[in-house]
């Protein structure tokens, strides 16, 4: 397993996402532990783009509960009917929010977060077991490039979850 991340310099975000997917694959390949793999996935994204907050909320007992993350302290529990994370969970699709202040019910864990993207994570039964949440200090920081890039990284994670039968994390 390679543990040194190679981030292309002077590259576009699309190119960086492209370079990251195979590296995430090799990082996850040798490890079956769910929390360890979520932690390294969050680190890989944070190190590459320096977003304000990168992390996971996992479905547990009918709530989204904070999982591994990189960034400032965060809210620990989100109800399914609250926030961007709850909305992405309910919609079962990626949500891009250009201005969090304009999103009804947005949960301001930090007043510094201005825009965000949330990508649901599916198990092999097509159930959402959690979400990847990425927050930026800049307005309108995410677009279809981030959606495509982050969804590709989540696909790599989903393959590892299925292979290692980490679905059990859904309680
Ligand atoms: N932005 C989220 C809350 C979690 S934090 O920002 C880390 C939301 O509204 O769902």
mmCIF file of C-alpha atoms and ligand atoms in Angstrom:
data_model
loop_
_atom_site.group_PDB
_atom_site.id
_atom_site.type_symbol
_atom_site.label_atom_id
_atom_site.label_comp_id
_atom_site.label_asym_id
_atom_site.label_seq_id
_atom_site.Cartn_x
_atom_site.Cartn_y
_atom_site.Cartn_z
ATOM 1 C CA UNK A 1 0.000 0.000 0.000
ATOM 2 C CA UNK A 2 1.260 3.437 -0.877
ATOM 3 C CA UNK A 3 0.804 5.988 1.885
ATOM 4 C CA UNK A 4 2.389 8.940 0.136
ATOM 5 C CA UNK A 5 -0.168 10.980 -1.694
ATOM 6 C CA UNK A 6 0.901 12.333 -5.067
ATOM 7 C CA UNK A 7 -1.013 15.485 -5.874
ATOM 8 C CA UNK A 8 -0.330 16.873 -9.355
ATOM 9 C CA UNK A 9 0.905 20.467 -9.189
ATOM 10 C CA UNK A 10 -0.462 23.233 -11.436
ATOM 11 C CA UNK A 11 -3.339 20.918 -12.298
ATOM 12 C CA UNK A 12 -7.044 21.583 -12.611
ATOM 13 C CA UNK A 13 -9.436 20.188 -10.043
ATOM 14 C CA UNK A 14 -10.659 17.685 -12.626
ATOM 15 C CA UNK A 15 -7.097 16.448 -13.158
ATOM 16 C CA UNK A 16 -6.494 16.199 -9.430
ATOM 17 C CA UNK A 17 -9.683 14.173 -8.913
ATOM 18 C CA UNK A 18 -8.591 11.916 -11.743
ATOM 19 C CA UNK A 19 -5.195 11.356 -10.133
ATOM 20 C CA UNK A 20 -6.766 10.663 -6.736
ATOM 21 C CA UNK A 21 -9.149 7.825 -7.635
ATOM 22 C CA UNK A 22 -6.459 5.188 -8.315
ATOM 23 C CA UNK A 23 -4.484 6.348 -5.280
ATOM 24 C CA UNK A 24 -7.536 5.959 -3.059
ATOM 25 C CA UNK A 25 -8.031 2.517 -4.554
ATOM 26 C CA UNK A 26 -4.520 1.481 -3.568
ATOM 27 C CA UNK A 27 -4.837 3.027 -0.093
ATOM 28 C CA UNK A 28 -8.069 1.104 0.590
ATOM 29 C CA UNK A 29 -6.955 -2.112 -1.050
ATOM 30 C CA UNK A 30 -4.938 -3.517 1.830
ATOM 31 C CA UNK A 31 -7.268 -2.524 4.656
ATOM 32 C CA UNK A 32 -10.651 -3.958 5.577
ATOM 33 C CA UNK A 33 -11.492 -1.732 8.541
ATOM 34 C CA UNK A 34 -14.363 0.658 7.797
ATOM 35 C CA UNK A 35 -13.317 3.497 10.130
ATOM 36 C CA UNK A 36 -9.684 3.354 8.995
ATOM 37 C CA UNK A 37 -10.766 3.564 5.373
ATOM 38 C CA UNK A 38 -13.164 6.464 5.967
ATOM 39 C CA UNK A 39 -10.420 8.293 7.879
ATOM 40 C CA UNK A 40 -7.894 7.961 5.066
ATOM 41 C CA UNK A 41 -10.505 8.946 2.473
ATOM 42 C CA UNK A 42 -11.246 12.158 4.378
ATOM 43 C CA UNK A 43 -7.506 12.874 4.695
ATOM 44 C CA UNK A 44 -6.885 12.260 0.997
ATOM 45 C CA UNK A 45 -9.541 14.812 -0.013
ATOM 46 C CA UNK A 46 -8.533 17.385 2.605
ATOM 47 C CA UNK A 47 -4.811 17.140 1.762
ATOM 48 C CA UNK A 48 -5.463 17.491 -1.938
ATOM 49 C CA UNK A 49 -7.805 20.484 -1.958
ATOM 50 C CA UNK A 50 -7.517 22.058 1.503
ATOM 51 C CA UNK A 51 -11.266 22.339 1.801
ATOM 52 C CA UNK A 52 -12.496 23.753 5.119
ATOM 53 C CA UNK A 53 -14.088 20.515 6.355
ATOM 54 C CA UNK A 54 -14.181 17.014 4.907
ATOM 55 C CA UNK A 55 -15.880 14.143 6.655
ATOM 56 C CA UNK A 56 -18.512 11.503 7.015
ATOM 57 C CA UNK A 57 -21.874 11.184 8.713
ATOM 58 C CA UNK A 58 -23.049 7.592 9.137
ATOM 59 C CA UNK A 59 -26.580 6.232 9.449
ATOM 60 C CA UNK A 60 -27.040 4.963 13.010
ATOM 61 C CA UNK A 61 -30.344 4.522 14.839
ATOM 62 C CA UNK A 62 -32.312 6.731 12.441
ATOM 63 C CA UNK A 63 -29.854 9.615 12.560
ATOM 64 C CA UNK A 64 -26.689 10.704 10.812
ATOM 65 C CA UNK A 65 -23.850 10.451 13.316
ATOM 66 C CA UNK A 66 -20.433 12.081 12.911
ATOM 67 C CA UNK A 67 -17.744 9.754 11.577
ATOM 68 C CA UNK A 68 -14.095 10.274 10.651
ATOM 69 C CA UNK A 69 -13.343 13.799 9.445
ATOM 70 C CA UNK A 70 -10.658 16.420 8.910
ATOM 71 C CA UNK A 71 -11.242 20.008 9.988
ATOM 72 C CA UNK A 72 -12.799 21.924 12.865
ATOM 73 C CA UNK A 73 -15.034 20.302 15.489
ATOM 74 C CA UNK A 74 -18.444 19.432 14.077
ATOM 75 C CA UNK A 75 -22.026 18.696 15.113
ATOM 76 C CA UNK A 76 -22.284 15.056 16.160
ATOM 77 C CA UNK A 77 -25.875 14.151 15.218
ATOM 78 C CA UNK A 78 -28.080 15.246 12.330
ATOM 79 C CA UNK A 79 -31.722 14.177 11.987
ATOM 80 C CA UNK A 80 -32.757 12.907 8.572
ATOM 81 C CA UNK A 81 -35.057 15.913 8.169
ATOM 82 C CA UNK A 82 -32.344 18.476 8.888
ATOM 83 C CA UNK A 83 -29.489 20.150 7.061
ATOM 84 C CA UNK A 84 -27.920 19.504 3.713
ATOM 85 C CA UNK A 85 -26.757 16.104 4.925
ATOM 86 C CA UNK A 86 -30.304 15.092 5.855
ATOM 87 C CA UNK A 87 -31.609 16.383 2.518
ATOM 88 C CA UNK A 88 -28.992 14.390 0.569
ATOM 89 C CA UNK A 89 -29.840 11.311 2.627
ATOM 90 C CA UNK A 90 -33.556 11.695 1.844
ATOM 91 C CA UNK A 91 -33.027 12.508 -1.836
ATOM 92 C CA UNK A 92 -30.440 9.696 -2.165
ATOM 93 C CA UNK A 93 -28.422 11.905 -4.450
ATOM 94 C CA UNK A 94 -25.611 14.433 -4.388
ATOM 95 C CA UNK A 95 -26.539 17.956 -3.350
ATOM 96 C CA UNK A 96 -24.419 20.978 -4.287
ATOM 97 C CA UNK A 97 -25.207 24.066 -2.218
ATOM 98 C CA UNK A 98 -23.578 27.239 -3.587
ATOM 99 C CA UNK A 99 -24.611 29.378 -0.594
ATOM 100 C CA UNK A 100 -25.458 27.601 2.643
ATOM 101 C CA UNK A 101 -27.253 30.688 3.994
ATOM 102 C CA UNK A 102 -29.847 30.223 1.285
ATOM 103 C CA UNK A 103 -30.439 26.548 2.056
ATOM 104 C CA UNK A 104 -33.492 26.116 4.298
ATOM 105 C CA UNK A 105 -32.515 24.208 7.430
ATOM 106 C CA UNK A 106 -28.784 24.303 6.849
ATOM 107 C CA UNK A 107 -26.941 23.351 10.039
ATOM 108 C CA UNK A 108 -24.192 25.848 10.730
ATOM 109 C CA UNK A 109 -21.619 23.760 12.586
ATOM 110 C CA UNK A 110 -19.259 26.613 11.739
ATOM 111 C CA UNK A 111 -20.185 30.108 10.627
ATOM 112 C CA UNK A 112 -17.134 30.007 8.332
ATOM 113 C CA UNK A 113 -18.591 27.385 5.982
ATOM 114 C CA UNK A 114 -20.185 29.142 2.987
ATOM 115 C CA UNK A 115 -20.837 26.420 0.407
ATOM 116 C CA UNK A 116 -20.958 22.658 0.470
ATOM 117 C CA UNK A 117 -21.451 19.385 -1.357
ATOM 118 C CA UNK A 118 -22.876 16.200 0.128
ATOM 119 C CA UNK A 119 -22.559 12.801 -1.593
ATOM 120 C CA UNK A 120 -24.557 9.790 -0.355
ATOM 121 C CA UNK A 121 -22.777 6.460 0.158
ATOM 122 C CA UNK A 122 -24.614 3.297 -0.872
ATOM 123 C CA UNK A 123 -24.151 -0.295 0.217
ATOM 124 C CA UNK A 124 -24.591 -3.256 -2.122
ATOM 125 C CA UNK A 125 -28.344 -3.296 -1.393
ATOM 126 C CA UNK A 126 -28.568 0.284 -2.647
ATOM 127 C CA UNK A 127 -29.293 1.605 0.846
ATOM 128 C CA UNK A 128 -27.680 4.870 1.913
ATOM 129 C CA UNK A 129 -25.334 4.055 4.817
ATOM 130 C CA UNK A 130 -23.913 7.539 5.226
ATOM 131 C CA UNK A 131 -22.821 10.689 3.450
ATOM 132 C CA UNK A 132 -19.582 12.405 2.518
ATOM 133 C CA UNK A 133 -19.830 16.089 3.463
ATOM 134 C CA UNK A 134 -17.360 18.649 2.077
ATOM 135 C CA UNK A 135 -17.564 22.287 3.186
ATOM 136 C CA UNK A 136 -15.801 25.345 1.817
ATOM 137 C CA UNK A 137 -15.128 28.780 3.240
ATOM 138 C CA UNK A 138 -15.815 30.227 -0.201
ATOM 139 C CA UNK A 139 -19.195 30.858 -1.769
ATOM 140 C CA UNK A 140 -20.032 28.778 -4.821
ATOM 141 C CA UNK A 141 -16.907 26.619 -4.503
ATOM 142 C CA UNK A 142 -18.371 23.381 -5.888
ATOM 143 C CA UNK A 143 -19.669 22.506 -9.326
ATOM 144 C CA UNK A 144 -20.204 19.491 -11.564
ATOM 145 C CA UNK A 145 -16.439 18.788 -11.607
ATOM 146 C CA UNK A 146 -16.481 18.307 -7.832
ATOM 147 C CA UNK A 147 -19.677 16.304 -8.055
ATOM 148 C CA UNK A 148 -18.174 13.959 -10.638
ATOM 149 C CA UNK A 149 -14.808 13.766 -8.847
ATOM 150 C CA UNK A 150 -16.208 13.159 -5.377
ATOM 151 C CA UNK A 151 -18.794 10.670 -6.650
ATOM 152 C CA UNK A 152 -15.934 8.737 -8.294
ATOM 153 C CA UNK A 153 -14.041 8.658 -4.982
ATOM 154 C CA UNK A 154 -17.192 7.528 -3.157
ATOM 155 C CA UNK A 155 -17.572 4.734 -5.738
ATOM 156 C CA UNK A 156 -14.072 3.513 -4.818
ATOM 157 C CA UNK A 157 -15.096 3.614 -1.156
ATOM 158 C CA UNK A 158 -18.356 1.771 -1.885
ATOM 159 C CA UNK A 159 -16.453 -1.017 -3.627
ATOM 160 C CA UNK A 160 -14.250 -1.402 -0.558
ATOM 161 C CA UNK A 161 -17.314 -1.375 1.734
ATOM 162 C CA UNK A 162 -18.954 -4.136 -0.310
ATOM 163 C CA UNK A 163 -15.771 -6.189 -0.578
ATOM 164 C CA UNK A 164 -15.135 -6.005 3.163
ATOM 165 C CA UNK A 165 -18.801 -6.376 4.111
ATOM 166 C CA UNK A 166 -18.632 -3.132 6.056
ATOM 167 C CA UNK A 167 -22.397 -2.766 5.470
ATOM 168 C CA UNK A 168 -22.741 -4.009 8.992
ATOM 169 C CA UNK A 169 -21.903 -0.452 10.042
ATOM 170 C CA UNK A 170 -25.492 0.418 9.170
ATOM 171 C CA UNK A 171 -27.256 -0.115 12.506
HETATM 172 N N1 LIG B 1 -23.263 21.233 6.727
HETATM 173 C C1 LIG B 1 -24.035 20.200 7.286
HETATM 174 C C2 LIG B 1 -23.778 20.053 8.746
HETATM 175 C C3 LIG B 1 -22.519 19.361 9.038
HETATM 176 S S1 LIG B 1 -21.207 20.322 9.065
HETATM 177 O O1 LIG B 1 -21.188 21.428 8.229
HETATM 178 C C4 LIG B 1 -19.786 19.621 9.336
HETATM 179 C C5 LIG B 1 -25.497 20.252 6.985
HETATM 180 O O2 LIG B 1 -26.156 21.291 6.952
HETATM 181 O O3 LIG B 1 -26.009 19.179 6.771
#
